[in-house]
XYZ file of N, CA, C and O in Angstrom:
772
model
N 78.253 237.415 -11.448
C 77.312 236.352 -11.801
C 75.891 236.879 -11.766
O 75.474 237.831 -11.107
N 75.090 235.929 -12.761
C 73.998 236.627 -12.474
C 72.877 235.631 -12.343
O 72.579 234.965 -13.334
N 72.134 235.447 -11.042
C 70.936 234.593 -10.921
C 69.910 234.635 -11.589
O 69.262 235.682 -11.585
N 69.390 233.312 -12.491
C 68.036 233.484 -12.957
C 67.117 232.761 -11.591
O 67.393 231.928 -10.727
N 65.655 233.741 -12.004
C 64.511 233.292 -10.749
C 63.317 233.221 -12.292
O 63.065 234.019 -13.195
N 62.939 232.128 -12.018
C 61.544 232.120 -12.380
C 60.297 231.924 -11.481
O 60.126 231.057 -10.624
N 59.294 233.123 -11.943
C 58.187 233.232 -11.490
C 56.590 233.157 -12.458
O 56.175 233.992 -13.262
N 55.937 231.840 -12.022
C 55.010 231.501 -12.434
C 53.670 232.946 -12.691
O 52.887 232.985 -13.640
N 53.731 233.677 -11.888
C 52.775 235.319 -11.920
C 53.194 236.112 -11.379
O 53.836 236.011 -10.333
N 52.931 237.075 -11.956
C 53.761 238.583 -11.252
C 52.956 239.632 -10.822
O 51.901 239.978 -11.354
N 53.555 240.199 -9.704
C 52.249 240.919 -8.856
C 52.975 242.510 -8.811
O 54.120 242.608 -9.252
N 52.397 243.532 -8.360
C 53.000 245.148 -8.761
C 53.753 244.782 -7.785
O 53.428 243.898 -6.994
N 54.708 245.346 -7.745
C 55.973 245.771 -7.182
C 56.989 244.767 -6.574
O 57.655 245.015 -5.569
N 57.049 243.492 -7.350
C 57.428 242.636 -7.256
C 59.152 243.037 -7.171
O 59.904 242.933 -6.202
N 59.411 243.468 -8.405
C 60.606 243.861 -8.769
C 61.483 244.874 -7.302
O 62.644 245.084 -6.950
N 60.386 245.178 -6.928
C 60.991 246.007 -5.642
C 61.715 245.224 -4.287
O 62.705 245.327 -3.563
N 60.538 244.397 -4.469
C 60.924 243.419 -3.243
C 62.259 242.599 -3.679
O 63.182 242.618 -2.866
N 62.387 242.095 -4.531
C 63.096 241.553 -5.511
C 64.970 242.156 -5.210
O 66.028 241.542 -5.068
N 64.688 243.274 -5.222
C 65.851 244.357 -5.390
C 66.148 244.639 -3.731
O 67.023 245.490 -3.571
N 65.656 244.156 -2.639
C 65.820 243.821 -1.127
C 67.081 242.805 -1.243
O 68.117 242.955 -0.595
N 66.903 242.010 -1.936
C 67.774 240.685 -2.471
C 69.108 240.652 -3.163
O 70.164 240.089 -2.874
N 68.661 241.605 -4.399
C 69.824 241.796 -5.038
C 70.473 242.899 -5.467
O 70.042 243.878 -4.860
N 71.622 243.279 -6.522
C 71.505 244.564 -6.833
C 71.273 245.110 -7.524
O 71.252 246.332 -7.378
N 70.904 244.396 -8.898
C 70.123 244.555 -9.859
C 69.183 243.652 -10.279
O 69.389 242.440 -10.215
N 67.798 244.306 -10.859
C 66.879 243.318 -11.007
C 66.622 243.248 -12.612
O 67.020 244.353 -12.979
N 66.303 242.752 -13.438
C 65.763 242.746 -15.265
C 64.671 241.452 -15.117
O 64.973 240.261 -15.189
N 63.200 242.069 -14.868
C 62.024 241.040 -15.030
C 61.855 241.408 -16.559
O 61.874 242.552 -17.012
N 61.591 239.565 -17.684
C 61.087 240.271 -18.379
C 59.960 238.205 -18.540
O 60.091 237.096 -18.023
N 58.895 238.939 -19.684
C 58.388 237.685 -19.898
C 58.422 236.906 -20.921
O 58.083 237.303 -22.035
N 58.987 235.243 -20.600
C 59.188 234.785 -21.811
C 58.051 233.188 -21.570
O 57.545 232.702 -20.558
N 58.025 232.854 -22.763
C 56.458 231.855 -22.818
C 55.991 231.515 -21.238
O 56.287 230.694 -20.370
N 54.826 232.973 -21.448
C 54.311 233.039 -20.319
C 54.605 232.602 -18.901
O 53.685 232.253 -18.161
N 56.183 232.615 -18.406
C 56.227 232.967 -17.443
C 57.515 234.061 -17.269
O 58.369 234.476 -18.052
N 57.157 234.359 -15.565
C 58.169 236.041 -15.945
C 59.619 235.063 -15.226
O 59.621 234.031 -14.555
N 60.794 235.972 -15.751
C 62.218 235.375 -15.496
C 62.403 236.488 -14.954
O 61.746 237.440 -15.374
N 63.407 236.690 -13.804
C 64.178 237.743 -13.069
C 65.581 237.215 -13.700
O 65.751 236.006 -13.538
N 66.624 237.909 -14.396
C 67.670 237.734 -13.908
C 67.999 238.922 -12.836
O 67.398 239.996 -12.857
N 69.042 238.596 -11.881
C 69.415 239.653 -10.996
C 71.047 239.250 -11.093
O 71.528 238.172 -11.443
N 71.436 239.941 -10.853
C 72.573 240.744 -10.472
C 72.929 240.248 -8.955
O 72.685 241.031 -8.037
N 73.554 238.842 -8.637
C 73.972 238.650 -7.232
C 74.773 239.615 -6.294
O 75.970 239.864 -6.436
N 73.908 240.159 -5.256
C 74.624 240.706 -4.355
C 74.820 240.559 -2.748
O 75.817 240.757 -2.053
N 73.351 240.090 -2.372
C 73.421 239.674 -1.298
C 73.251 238.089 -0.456
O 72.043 237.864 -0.396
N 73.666 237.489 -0.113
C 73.455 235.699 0.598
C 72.307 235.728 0.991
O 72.281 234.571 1.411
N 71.199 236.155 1.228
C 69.301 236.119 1.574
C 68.987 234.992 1.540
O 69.958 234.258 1.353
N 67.661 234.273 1.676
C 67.229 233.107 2.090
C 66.505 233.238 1.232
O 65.471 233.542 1.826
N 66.146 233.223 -0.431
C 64.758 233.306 -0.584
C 63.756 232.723 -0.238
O 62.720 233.387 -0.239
N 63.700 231.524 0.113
C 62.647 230.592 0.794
C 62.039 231.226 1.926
O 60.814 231.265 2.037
N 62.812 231.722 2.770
C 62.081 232.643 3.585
C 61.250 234.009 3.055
O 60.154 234.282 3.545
N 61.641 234.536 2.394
C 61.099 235.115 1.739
C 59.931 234.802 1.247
O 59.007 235.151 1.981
N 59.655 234.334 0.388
C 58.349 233.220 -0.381
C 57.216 232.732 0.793
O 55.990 232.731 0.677
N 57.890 232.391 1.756
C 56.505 231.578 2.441
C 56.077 233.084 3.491
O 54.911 233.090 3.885
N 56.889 234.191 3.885
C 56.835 235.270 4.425
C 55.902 236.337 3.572
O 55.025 236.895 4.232
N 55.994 236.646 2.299
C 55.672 237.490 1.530
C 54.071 237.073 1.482
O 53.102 237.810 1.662
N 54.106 235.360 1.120
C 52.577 234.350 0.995
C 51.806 234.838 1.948
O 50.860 235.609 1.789
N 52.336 234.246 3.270
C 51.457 234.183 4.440
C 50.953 235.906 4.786
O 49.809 236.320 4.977
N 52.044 236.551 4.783
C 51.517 238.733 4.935
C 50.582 238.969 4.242
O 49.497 239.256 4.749
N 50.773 238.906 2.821
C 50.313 239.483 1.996
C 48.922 238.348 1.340
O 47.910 238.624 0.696
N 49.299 237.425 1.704
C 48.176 236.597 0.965
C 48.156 236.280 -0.863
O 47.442 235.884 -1.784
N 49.290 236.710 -0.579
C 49.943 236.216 -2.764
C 50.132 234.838 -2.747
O 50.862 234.493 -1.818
N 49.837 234.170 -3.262
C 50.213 232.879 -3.437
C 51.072 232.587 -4.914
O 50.324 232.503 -5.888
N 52.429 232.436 -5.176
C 52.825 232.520 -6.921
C 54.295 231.075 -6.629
O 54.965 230.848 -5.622
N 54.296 230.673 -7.443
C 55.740 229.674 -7.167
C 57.110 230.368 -8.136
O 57.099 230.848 -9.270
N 58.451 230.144 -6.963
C 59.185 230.132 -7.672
C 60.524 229.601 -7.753
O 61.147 228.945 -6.919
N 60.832 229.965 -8.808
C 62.004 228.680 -8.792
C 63.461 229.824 -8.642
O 63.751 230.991 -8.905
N 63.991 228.766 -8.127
C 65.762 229.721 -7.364
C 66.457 228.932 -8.474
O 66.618 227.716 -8.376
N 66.932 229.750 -9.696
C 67.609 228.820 -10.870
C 69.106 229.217 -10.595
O 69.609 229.744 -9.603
N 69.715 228.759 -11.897
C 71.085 228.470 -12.154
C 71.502 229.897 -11.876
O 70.773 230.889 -11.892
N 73.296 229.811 -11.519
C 73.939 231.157 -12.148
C 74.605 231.474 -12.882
O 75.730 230.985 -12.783
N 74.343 232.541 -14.154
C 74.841 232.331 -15.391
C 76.003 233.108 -16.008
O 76.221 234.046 -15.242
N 76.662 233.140 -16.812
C 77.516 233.614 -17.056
C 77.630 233.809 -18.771
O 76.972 233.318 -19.689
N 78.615 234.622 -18.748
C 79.022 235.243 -20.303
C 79.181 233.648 -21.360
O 78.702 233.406 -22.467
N 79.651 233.187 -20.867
C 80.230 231.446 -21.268
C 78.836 230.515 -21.617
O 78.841 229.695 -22.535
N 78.079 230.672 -21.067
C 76.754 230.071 -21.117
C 75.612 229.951 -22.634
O 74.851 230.861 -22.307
N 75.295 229.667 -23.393
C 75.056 229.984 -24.883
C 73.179 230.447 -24.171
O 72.668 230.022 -23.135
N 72.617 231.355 -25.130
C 71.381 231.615 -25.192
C 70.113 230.407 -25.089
O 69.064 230.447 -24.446
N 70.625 229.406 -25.929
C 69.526 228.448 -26.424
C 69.651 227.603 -24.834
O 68.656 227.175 -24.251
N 71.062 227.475 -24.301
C 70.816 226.472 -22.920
C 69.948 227.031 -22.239
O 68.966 226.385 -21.873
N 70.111 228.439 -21.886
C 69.232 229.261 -21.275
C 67.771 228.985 -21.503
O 66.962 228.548 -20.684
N 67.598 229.280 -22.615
C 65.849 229.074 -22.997
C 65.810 227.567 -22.966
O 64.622 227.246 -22.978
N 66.456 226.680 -22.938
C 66.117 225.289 -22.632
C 65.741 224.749 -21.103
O 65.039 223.831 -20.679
N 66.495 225.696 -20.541
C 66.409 225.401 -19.010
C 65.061 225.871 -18.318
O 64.311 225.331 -17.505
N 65.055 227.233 -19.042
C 63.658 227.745 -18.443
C 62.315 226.924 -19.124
O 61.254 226.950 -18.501
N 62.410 226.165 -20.482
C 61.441 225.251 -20.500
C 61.219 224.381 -19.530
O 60.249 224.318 -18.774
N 62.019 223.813 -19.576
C 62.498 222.354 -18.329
C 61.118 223.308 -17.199
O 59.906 223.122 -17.087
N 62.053 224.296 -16.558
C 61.605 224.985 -15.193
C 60.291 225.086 -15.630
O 59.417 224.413 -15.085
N 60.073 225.752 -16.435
C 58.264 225.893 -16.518
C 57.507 224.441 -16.616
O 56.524 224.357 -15.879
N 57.795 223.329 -17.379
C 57.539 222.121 -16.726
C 56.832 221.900 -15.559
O 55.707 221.580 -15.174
N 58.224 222.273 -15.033
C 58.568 221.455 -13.512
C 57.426 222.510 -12.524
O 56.897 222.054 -11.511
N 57.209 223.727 -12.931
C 56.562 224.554 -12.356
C 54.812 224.120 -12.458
O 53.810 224.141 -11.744
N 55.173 223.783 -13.662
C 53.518 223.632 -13.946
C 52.480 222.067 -13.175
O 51.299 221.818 -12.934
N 54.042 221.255 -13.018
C 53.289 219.971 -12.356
C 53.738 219.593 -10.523
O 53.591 218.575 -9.846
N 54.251 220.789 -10.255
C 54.891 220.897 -8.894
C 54.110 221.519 -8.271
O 53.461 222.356 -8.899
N 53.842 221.354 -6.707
C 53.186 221.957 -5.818
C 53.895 223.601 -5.013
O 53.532 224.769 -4.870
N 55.171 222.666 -4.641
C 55.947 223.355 -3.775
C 56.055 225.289 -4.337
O 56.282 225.644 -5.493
N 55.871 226.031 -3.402
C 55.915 227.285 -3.857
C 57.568 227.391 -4.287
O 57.920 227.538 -5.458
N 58.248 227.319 -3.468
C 59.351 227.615 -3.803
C 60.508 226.101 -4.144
O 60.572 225.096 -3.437
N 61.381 226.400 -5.537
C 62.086 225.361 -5.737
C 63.149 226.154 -5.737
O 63.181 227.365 -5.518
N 64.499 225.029 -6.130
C 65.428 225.686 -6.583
C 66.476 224.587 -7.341
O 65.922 223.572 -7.763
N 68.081 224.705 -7.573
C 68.518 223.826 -8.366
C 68.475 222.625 -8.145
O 68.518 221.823 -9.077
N 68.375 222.217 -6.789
C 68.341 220.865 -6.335
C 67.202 220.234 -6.827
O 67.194 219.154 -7.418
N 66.108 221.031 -6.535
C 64.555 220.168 -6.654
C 64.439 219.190 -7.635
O 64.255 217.995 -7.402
N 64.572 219.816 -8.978
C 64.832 218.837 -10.365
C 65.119 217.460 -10.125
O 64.449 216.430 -10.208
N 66.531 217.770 -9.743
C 67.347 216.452 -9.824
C 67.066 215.683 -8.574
O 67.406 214.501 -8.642
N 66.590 216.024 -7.580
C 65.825 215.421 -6.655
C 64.927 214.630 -6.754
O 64.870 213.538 -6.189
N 63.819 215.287 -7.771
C 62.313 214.900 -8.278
C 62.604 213.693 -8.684
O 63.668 213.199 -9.058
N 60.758 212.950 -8.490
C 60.756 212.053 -8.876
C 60.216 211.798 -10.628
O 59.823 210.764 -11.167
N 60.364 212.972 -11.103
C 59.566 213.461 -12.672
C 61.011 213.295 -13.715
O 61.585 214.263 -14.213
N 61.375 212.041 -13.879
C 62.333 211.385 -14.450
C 62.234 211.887 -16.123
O 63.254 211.860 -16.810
N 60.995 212.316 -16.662
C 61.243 212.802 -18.275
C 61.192 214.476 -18.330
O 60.783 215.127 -19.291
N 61.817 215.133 -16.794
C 62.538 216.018 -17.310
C 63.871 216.086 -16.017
O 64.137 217.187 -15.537
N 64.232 215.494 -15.793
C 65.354 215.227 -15.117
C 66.687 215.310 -15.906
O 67.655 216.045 -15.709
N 66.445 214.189 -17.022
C 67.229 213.908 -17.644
C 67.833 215.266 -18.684
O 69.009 215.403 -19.022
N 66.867 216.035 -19.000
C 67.318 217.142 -19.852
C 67.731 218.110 -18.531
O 68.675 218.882 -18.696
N 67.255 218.093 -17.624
C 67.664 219.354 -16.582
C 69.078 218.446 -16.218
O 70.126 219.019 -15.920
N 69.020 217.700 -16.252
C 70.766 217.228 -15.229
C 71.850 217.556 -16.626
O 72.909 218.174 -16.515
N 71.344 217.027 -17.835
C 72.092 217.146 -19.290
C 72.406 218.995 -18.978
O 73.562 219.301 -18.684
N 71.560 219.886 -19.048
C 71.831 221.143 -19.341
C 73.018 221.403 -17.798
O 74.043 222.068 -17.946
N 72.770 220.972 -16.856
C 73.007 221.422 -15.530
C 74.583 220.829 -15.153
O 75.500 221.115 -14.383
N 74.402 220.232 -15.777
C 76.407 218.973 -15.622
C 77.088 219.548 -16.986
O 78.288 219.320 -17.136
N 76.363 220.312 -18.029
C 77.227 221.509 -19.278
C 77.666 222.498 -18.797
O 78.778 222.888 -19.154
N 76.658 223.449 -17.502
C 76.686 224.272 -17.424
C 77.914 224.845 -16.231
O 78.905 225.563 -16.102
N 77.150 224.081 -15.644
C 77.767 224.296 -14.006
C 78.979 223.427 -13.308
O 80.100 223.764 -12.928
N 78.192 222.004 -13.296
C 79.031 220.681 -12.896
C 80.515 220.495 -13.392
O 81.540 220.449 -12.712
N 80.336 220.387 -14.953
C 81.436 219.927 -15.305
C 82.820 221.090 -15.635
O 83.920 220.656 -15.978
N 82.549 222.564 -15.470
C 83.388 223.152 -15.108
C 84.230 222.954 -13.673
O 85.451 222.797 -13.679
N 83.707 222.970 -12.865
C 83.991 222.799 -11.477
C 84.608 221.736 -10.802
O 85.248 221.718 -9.750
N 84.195 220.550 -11.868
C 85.100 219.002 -11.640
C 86.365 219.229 -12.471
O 87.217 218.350 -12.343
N 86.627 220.160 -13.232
C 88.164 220.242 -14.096
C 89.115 220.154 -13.249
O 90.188 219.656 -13.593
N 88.863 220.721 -11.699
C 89.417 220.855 -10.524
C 89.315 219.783 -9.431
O 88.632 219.817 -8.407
N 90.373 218.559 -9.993
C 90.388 217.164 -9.386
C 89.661 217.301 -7.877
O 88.557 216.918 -7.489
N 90.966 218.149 -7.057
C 90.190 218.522 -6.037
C 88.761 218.731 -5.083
O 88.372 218.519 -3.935
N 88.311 219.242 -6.262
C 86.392 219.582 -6.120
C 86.452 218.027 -5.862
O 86.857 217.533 -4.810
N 86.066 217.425 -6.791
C 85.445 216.153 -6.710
C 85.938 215.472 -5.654
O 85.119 214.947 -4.900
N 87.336 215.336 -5.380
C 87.829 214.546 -4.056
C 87.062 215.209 -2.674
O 87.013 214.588 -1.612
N 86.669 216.116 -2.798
C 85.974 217.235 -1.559
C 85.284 216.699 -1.719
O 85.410 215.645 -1.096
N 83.946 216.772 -2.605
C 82.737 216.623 -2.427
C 82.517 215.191 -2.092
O 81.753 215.021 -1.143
N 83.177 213.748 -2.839
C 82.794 212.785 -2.070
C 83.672 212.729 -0.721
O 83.059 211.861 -0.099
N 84.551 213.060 -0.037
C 84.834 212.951 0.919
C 84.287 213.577 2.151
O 84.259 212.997 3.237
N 83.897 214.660 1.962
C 82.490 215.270 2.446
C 81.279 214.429 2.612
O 80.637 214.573 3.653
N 80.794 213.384 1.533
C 79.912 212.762 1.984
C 79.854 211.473 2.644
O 78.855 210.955 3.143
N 81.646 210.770 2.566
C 81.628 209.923 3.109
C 81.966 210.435 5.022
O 81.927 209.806 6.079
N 82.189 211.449 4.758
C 81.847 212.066 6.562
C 81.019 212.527 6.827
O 81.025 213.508 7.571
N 79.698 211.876 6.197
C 78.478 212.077 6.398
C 77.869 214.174 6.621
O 76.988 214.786 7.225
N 79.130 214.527 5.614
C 78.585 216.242 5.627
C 79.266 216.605 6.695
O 78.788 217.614 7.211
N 80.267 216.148 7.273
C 80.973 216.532 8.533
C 81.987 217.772 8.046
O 82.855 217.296 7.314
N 82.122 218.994 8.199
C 82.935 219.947 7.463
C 84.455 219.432 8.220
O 85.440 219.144 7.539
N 84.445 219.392 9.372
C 86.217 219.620 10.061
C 86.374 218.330 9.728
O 87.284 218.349 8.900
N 85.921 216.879 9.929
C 86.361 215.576 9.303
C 86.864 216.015 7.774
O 88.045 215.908 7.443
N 85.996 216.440 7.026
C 86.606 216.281 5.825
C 88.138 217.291 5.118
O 88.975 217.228 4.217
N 87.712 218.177 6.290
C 89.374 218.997 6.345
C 90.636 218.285 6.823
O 91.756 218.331 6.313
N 90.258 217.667 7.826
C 91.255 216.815 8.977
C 91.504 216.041 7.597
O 92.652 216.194 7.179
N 90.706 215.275 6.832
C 90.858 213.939 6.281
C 91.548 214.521 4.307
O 92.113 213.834 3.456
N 91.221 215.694 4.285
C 91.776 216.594 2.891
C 92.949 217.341 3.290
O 93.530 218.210 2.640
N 93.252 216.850 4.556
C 94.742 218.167 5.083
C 94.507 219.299 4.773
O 95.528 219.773 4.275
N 93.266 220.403 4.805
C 92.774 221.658 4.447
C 92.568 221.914 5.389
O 91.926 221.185 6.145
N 93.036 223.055 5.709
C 92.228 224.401 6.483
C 90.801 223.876 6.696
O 90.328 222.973 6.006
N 90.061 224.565 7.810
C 88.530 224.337 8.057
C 88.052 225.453 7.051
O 87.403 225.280 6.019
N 88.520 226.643 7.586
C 88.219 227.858 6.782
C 88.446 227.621 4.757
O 87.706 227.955 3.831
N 89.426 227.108 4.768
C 89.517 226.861 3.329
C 88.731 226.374 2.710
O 88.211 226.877 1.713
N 88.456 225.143 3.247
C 87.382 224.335 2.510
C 85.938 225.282 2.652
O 85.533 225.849 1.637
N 85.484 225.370 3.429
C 84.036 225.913 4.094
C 84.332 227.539 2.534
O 83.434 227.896 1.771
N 85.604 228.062 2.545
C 86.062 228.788 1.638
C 85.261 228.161 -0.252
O 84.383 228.535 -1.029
N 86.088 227.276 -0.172
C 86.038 226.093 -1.369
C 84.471 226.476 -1.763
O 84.097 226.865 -2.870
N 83.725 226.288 -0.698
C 82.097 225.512 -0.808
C 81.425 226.978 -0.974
O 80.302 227.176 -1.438
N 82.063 227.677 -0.643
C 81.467 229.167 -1.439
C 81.874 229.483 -2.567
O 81.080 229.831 -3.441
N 83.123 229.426 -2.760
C 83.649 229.410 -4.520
C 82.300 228.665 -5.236
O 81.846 229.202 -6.247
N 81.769 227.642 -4.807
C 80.979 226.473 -5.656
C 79.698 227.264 -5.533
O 79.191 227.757 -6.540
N 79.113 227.413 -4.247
C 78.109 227.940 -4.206
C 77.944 229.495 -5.267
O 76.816 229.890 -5.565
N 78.782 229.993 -5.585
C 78.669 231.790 -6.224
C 78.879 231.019 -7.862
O 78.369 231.492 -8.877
N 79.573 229.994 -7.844
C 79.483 229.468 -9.327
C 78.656 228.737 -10.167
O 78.628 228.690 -11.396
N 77.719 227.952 -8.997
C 76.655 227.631 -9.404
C 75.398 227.445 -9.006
O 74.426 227.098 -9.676
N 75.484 227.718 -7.781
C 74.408 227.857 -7.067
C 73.685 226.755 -6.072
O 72.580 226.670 -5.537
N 74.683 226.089 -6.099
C 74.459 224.718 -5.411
C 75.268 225.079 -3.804
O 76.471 225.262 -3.992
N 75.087 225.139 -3.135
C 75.105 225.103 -1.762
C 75.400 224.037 -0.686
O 74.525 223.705 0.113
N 76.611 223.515 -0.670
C 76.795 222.416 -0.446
C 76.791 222.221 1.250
O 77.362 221.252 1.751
N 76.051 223.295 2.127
C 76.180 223.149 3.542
C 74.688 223.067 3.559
O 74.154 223.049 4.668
N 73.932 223.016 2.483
C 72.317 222.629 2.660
C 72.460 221.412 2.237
O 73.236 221.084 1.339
N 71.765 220.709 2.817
C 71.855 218.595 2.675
C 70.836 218.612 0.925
O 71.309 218.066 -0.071
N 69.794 219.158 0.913
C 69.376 218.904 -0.877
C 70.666 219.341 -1.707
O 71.344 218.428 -2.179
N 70.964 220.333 -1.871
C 71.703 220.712 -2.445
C 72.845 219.727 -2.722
O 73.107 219.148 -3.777
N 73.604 219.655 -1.263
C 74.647 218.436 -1.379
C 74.361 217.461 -2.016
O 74.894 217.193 -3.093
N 73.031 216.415 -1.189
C 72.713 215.601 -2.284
C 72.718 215.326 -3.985
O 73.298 214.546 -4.739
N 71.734 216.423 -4.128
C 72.092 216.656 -6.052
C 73.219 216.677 -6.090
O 73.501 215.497 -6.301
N 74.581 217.498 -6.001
C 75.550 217.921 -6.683
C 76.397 216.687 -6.796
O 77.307 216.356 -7.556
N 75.583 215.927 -5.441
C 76.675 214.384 -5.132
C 76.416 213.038 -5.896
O 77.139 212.042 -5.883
N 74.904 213.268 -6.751
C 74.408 212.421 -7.538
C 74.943 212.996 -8.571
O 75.990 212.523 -9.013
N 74.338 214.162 -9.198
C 75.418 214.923 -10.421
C 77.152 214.808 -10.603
O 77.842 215.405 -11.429
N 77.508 214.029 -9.756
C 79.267 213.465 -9.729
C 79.049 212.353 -10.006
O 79.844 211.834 -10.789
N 77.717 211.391 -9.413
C 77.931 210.061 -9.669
C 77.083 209.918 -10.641
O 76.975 208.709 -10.848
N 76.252 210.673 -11.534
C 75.929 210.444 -12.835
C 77.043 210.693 -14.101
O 77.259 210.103 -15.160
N 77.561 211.730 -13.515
C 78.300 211.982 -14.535
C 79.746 210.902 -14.834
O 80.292 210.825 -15.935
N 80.155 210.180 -13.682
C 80.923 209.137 -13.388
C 80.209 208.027 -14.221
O 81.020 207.143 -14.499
N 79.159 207.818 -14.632
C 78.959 206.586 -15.086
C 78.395 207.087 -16.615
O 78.060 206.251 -17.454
């Protein structure tokens, strides 16, 4: 898989730091802002990263923790998404976002195209698998409780907690971070109605 990052400005040796993260890096620039795809290799925090790199160094740049993409994925969604993101970049404070933020936001005329591209891309592969979906709301009706929702799915602890990494490497949604959960759990109940 391969993570896109968008970054609002790019500073020398960005790409280096960058490559701490992953195992391959390809910065290139498209309407004026720069895109990383990388090459997923390591679980890192980028958020830590971002407010760490800010505060040392005194860079101040925002960026966004995007989708993860694949061979299956068409070109034009791609460049649609990173519009959306540059948007969202341009009227957002927060240094660092990521897939959740969007669909979180309260910036409803680009929500709707980011949840449209994001429930093509990601979502609605992953619900083909009845299962997923019975997890994920049962997960939230145990208020995010991992062993309730095993006890209550007759799964393994390990399996499921298993499950939620399959999801997480497929799309980047992270379902043991509460934003994350949230979106993916509205993105079931949008797509339900």
């Amino acid at each position: 898989k391969v993570k896109i990052l968008v970054i609002d400005s790019l500073y020398s040796d960005f790409k280096e730091l960058l490559l701490s993260f992953f195992a391959e890096v390809e910065l290139i620039k498209i309407d004026n802002i720069y895109v990383a795809f990388c090459l997923e290799s390591h679980n890192n925090e980028l958020s830590n990263f971002i407010g760490t790199l800010s505060d040392d160094l005194g860079i101040t740049f925002k960026l966004h923790d995007g989708m993860s993409i694949n061979n299956k994925i068409e070109g034009n969604v791609v460049r649609n998404y990173l519009g959306i993101v540059k948007q969202f970049l341009n009227t957002n404070e927060e240094l660092y976002t990521d897939v959740a933020s969007i669909v979180l936001s309260g910036e409803s005329s680009l929500k709707k195209s980011y949840i449209s591209i994001i429930d093509q891309c990601l979502i609605e592969p992953i619900l083909k698998d009845s299962f997923v979906k019975d997890m994920i709301l049962t997960y939230f009706k145990n208020d995010l409780n991992v062993s309730k929702t095993s006890k209550d799915l007759y799964v393994n602890r390990n399996s499921l907690l298993n499950k939620f990494e399959q999801i997480y490497k497929e799309t980047g949604f992270n379902l043991q971070k509460f934003t994350h959960a949230c979106a993916i759990y509205l993105l079931i109940l949008y797509k339900g109605n």
